[in-house]
Short mmCIF file of C-alpha atoms in Angstrom, two decimals:
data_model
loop_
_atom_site.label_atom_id
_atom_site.label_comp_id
_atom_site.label_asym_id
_atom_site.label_seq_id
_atom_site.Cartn_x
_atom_site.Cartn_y
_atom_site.Cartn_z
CA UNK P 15 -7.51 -164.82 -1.53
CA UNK P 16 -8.66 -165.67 2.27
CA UNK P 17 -7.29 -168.99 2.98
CA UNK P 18 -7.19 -171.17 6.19
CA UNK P 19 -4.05 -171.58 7.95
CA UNK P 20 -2.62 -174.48 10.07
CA UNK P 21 0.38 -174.37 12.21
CA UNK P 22 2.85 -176.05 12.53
CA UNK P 23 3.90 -177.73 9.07
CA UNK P 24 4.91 -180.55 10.91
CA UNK P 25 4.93 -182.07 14.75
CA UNK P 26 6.75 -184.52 15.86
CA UNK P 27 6.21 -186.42 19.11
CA UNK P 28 6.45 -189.01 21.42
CA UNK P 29 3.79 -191.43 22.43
CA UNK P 30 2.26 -190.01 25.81
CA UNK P 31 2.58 -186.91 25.05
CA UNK P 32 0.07 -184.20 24.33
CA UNK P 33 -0.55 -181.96 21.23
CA UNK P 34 -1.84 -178.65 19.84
CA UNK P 35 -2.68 -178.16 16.38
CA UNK P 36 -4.04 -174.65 15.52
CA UNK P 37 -5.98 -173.51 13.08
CA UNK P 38 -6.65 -169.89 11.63
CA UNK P 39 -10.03 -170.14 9.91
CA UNK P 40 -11.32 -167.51 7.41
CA UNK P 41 -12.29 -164.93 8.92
CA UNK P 42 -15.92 -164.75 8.14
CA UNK P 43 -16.75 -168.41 8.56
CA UNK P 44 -18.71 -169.63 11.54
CA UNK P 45 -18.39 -173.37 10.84
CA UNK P 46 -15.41 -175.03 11.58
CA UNK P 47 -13.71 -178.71 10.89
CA UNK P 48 -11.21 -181.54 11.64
CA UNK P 49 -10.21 -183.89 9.49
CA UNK P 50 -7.50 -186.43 9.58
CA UNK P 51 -5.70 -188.30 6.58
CA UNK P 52 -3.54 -191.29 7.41
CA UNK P 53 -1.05 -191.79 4.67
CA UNK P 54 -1.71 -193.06 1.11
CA UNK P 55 -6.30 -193.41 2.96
CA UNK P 56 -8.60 -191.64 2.72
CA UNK P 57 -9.57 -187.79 4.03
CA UNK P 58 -11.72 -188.91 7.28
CA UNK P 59 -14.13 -186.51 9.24
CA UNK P 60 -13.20 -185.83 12.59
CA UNK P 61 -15.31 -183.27 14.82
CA UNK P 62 -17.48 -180.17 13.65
CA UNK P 63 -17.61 -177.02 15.58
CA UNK P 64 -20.22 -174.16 15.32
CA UNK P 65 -21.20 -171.46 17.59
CA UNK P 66 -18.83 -172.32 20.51
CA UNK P 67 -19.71 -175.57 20.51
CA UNK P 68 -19.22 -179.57 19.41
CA UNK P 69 -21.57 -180.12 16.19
CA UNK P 70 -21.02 -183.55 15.15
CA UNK P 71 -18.19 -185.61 15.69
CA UNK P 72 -17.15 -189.07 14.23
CA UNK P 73 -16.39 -192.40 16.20
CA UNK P 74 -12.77 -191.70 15.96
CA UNK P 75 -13.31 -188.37 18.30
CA UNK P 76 -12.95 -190.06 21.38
CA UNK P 77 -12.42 -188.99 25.03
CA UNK P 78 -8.25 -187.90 24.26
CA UNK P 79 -9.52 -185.20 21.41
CA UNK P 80 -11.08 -182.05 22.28
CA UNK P 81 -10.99 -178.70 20.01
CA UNK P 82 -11.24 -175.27 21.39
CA UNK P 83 -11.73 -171.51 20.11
CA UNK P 84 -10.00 -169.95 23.05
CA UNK P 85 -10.26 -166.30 21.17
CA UNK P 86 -11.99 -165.03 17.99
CA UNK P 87 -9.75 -166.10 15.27
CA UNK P 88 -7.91 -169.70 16.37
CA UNK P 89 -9.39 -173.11 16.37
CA UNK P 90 -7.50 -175.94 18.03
CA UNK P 91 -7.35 -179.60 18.14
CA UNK P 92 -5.37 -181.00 21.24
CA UNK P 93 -4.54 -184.83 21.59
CA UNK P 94 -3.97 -185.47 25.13
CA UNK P 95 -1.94 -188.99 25.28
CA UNK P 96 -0.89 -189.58 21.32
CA UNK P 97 -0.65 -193.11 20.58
CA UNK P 98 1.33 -193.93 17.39
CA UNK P 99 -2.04 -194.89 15.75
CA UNK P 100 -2.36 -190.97 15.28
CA UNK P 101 0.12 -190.39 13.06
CA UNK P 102 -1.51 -188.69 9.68
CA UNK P 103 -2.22 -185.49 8.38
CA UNK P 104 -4.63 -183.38 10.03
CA UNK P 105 -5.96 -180.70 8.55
CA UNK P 106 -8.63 -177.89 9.59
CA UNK P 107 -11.43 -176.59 7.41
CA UNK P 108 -14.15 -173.99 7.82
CA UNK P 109 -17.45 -172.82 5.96
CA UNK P 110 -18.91 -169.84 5.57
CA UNK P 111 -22.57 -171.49 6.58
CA UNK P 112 -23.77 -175.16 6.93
CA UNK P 113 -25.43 -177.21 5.38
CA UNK P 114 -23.63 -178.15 1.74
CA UNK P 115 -21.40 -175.17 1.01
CA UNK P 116 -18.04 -175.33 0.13
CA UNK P 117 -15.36 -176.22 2.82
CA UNK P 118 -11.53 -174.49 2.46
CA UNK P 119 -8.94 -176.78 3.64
CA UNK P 120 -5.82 -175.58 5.25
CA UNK P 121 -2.58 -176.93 4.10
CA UNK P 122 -2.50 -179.66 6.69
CA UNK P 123 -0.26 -180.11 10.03
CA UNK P 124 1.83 -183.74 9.35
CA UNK P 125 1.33 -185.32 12.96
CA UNK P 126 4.83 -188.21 13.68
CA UNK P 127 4.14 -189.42 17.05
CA UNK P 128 7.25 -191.88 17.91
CA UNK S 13 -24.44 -196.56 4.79
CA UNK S 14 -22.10 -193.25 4.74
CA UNK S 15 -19.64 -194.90 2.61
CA UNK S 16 -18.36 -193.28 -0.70
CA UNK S 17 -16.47 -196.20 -3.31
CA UNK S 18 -14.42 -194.45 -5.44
CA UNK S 19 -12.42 -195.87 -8.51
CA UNK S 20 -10.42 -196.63 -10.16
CA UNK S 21 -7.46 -196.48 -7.23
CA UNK S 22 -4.64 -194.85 -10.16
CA UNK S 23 -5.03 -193.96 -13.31
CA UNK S 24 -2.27 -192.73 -15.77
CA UNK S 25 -3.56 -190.63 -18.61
CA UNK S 26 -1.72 -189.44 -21.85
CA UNK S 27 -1.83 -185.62 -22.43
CA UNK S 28 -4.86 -184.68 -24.08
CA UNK S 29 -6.97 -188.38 -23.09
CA UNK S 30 -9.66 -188.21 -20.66
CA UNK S 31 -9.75 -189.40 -17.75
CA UNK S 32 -12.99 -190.65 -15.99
CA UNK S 33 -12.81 -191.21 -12.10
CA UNK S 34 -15.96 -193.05 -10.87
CA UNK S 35 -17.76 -192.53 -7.53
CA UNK S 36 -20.75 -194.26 -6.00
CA UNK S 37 -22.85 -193.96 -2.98
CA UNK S 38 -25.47 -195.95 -0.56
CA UNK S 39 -26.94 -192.87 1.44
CA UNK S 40 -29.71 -191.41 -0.65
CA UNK S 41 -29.85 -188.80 2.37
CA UNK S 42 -26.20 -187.24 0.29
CA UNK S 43 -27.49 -184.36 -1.84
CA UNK S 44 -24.45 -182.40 -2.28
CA UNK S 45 -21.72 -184.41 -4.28
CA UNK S 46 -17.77 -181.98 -4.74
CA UNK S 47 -14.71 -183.45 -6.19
CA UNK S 48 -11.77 -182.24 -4.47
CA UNK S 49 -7.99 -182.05 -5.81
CA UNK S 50 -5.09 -182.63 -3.52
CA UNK S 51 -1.37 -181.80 -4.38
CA UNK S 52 1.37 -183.56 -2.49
CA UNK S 53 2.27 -181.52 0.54
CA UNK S 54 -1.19 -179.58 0.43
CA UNK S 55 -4.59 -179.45 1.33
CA UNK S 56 -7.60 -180.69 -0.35
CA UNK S 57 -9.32 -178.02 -2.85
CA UNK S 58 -12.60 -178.40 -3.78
CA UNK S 59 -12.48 -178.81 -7.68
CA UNK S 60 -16.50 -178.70 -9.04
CA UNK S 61 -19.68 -179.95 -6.94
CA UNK S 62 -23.03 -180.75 -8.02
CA UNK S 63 -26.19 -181.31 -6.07
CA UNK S 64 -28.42 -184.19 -7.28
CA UNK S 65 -31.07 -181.90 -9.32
CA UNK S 66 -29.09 -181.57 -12.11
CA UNK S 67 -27.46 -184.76 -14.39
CA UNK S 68 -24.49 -182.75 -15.69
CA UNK S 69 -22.06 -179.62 -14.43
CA UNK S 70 -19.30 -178.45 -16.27
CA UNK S 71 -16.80 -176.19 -15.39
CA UNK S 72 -14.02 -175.79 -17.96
CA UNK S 73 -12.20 -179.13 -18.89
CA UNK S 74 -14.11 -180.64 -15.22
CA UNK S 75 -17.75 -182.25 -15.98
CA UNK S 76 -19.78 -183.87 -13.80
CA UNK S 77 -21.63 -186.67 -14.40
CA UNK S 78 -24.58 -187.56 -12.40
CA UNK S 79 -26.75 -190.61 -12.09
CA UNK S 80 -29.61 -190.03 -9.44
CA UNK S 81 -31.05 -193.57 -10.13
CA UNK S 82 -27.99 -195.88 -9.98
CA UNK S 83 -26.30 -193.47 -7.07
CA UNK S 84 -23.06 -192.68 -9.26
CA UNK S 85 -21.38 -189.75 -10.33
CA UNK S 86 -18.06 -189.74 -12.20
CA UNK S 87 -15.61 -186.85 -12.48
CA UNK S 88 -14.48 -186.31 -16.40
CA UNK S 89 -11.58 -184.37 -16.88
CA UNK S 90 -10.90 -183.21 -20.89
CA UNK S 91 -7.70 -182.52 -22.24
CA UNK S 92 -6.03 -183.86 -19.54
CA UNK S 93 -2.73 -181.64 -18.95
CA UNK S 94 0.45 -182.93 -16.28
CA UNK S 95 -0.60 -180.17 -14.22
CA UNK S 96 -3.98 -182.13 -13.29
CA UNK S 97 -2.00 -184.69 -11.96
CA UNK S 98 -2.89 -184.78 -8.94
CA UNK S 99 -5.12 -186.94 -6.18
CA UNK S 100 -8.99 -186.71 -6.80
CA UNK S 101 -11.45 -187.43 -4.06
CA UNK S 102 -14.95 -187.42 -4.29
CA UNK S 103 -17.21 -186.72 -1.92
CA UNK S 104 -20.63 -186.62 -0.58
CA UNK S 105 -22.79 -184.46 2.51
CA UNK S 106 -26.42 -184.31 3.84
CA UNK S 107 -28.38 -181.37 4.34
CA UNK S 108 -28.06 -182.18 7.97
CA UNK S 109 -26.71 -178.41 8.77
CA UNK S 110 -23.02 -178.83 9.37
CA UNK S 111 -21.16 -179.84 5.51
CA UNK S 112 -19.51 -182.42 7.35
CA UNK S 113 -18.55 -185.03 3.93
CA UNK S 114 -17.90 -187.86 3.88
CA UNK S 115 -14.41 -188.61 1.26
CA UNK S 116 -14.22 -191.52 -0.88
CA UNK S 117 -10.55 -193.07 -0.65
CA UNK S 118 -9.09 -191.17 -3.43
CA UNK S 119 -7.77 -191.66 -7.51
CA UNK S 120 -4.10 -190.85 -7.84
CA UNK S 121 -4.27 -188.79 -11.40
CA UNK S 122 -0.84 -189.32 -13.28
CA UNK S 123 -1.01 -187.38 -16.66
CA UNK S 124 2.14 -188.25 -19.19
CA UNK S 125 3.58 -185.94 -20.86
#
């Protein structure tokens, strides 16, 4: 079964410092998500991506996020100065078309900024 | 109001009771309305969704209940088993174009043997 894929499992790092998180979608989806869970809250929507471009993104997608398809099969979320605030689990989704269809979720990438 | 209130917060279920997880929303602009499960250490998986022109969806021991009027719908899981324990979030989406949903904070689903 086609399933979306986030690497790595875990990333730890220190405040300052900047982060990748990648993202394998499934390969036949065009529509492609960020979502962050801080431990023990709830799932919260981060940025949506579609045709090579920002969709929608939420309040909490400010100026040190950006996301990226820099080839046909990986989508990336990069924090450029982590504060410790960002600590959660982030993980990447991706629909086959928009509107309300179903989303996969990945398995998550656990984000420890120190 | 994109806000989804989900309760209760835990629940703890006998094998074989039912347990009833209760969602409710402001935005009547939500028409699509999935329950995702979540197992420690993974990802959420969407469990059974229902769009607002039906009252009821089943799908095995998973129903759906939906109240278009009172903006509530309630996940009702039958014969609950251990293996459903588990964290349940509802949640909700416009027709906007881009499925982005909107979670409600989450039932943790302890079912005792």
């Amino acid at each position: 079964e086609p399933e979306v894929t986030q690497t790595p499992s875990h990333q730890v790092t220190q405040m300052g410092q900047e982060v990748i998180l990648r993202c394998v979608p499934i390969s036949n989806h065009l529509y492609f998500y960020w979502y962050r869970q801080i431990l023990g809250q709830k799932v919260e929507f981060l940025v949506s991506f579609y045709n090579n471009e920002i969709s929608e993104k939420s309040e909490i997608f400010d100026d040190q996020f950006s996301v990226e398809r820099p080839d046909g099969s990986n989508f990336t979320l990069k924090i450029r100065s982590t504060k410790l605030e960002d600590s959660a689990m982030y993980f990447c989704a991706s629909s086959e078309k928009g509107g309300n269809t179903e989303a996969f979720f990945g398995q998550g990438t656990r984000l420890t900024v120190v | 109001q994109q806000q989804v209130k989900q309760s209760p917060q835990s629940l703890i279920v006998q094998k074989g009771g039912i347990s009833i997880i209760n969602c409710a929303y402001e935005n009547t602009a939500f028409d699509y309305f999935p329950w995702y499960q979540q197992f420690p250490g993974k990802g959420p998986a969407l469990l059974i969704a229902i769009r607002p022109d039906v009252s009821e969806k089943k799908e095995g021991r998973f129903t759906i209940s939906f109240n278009k009027s009172a903006k509530q719908f309630s996940l009702h899981i039958m014969d609950s088993q251990p293996g459903d324990s588990a964290t349940y979030f509802c949640a909700a989406s416009d027709d906007s174009g881009y499925s982005t949903l909107t979670f409600g904070k989450g039932t943790m689903l302890l079912v005792s043997p």
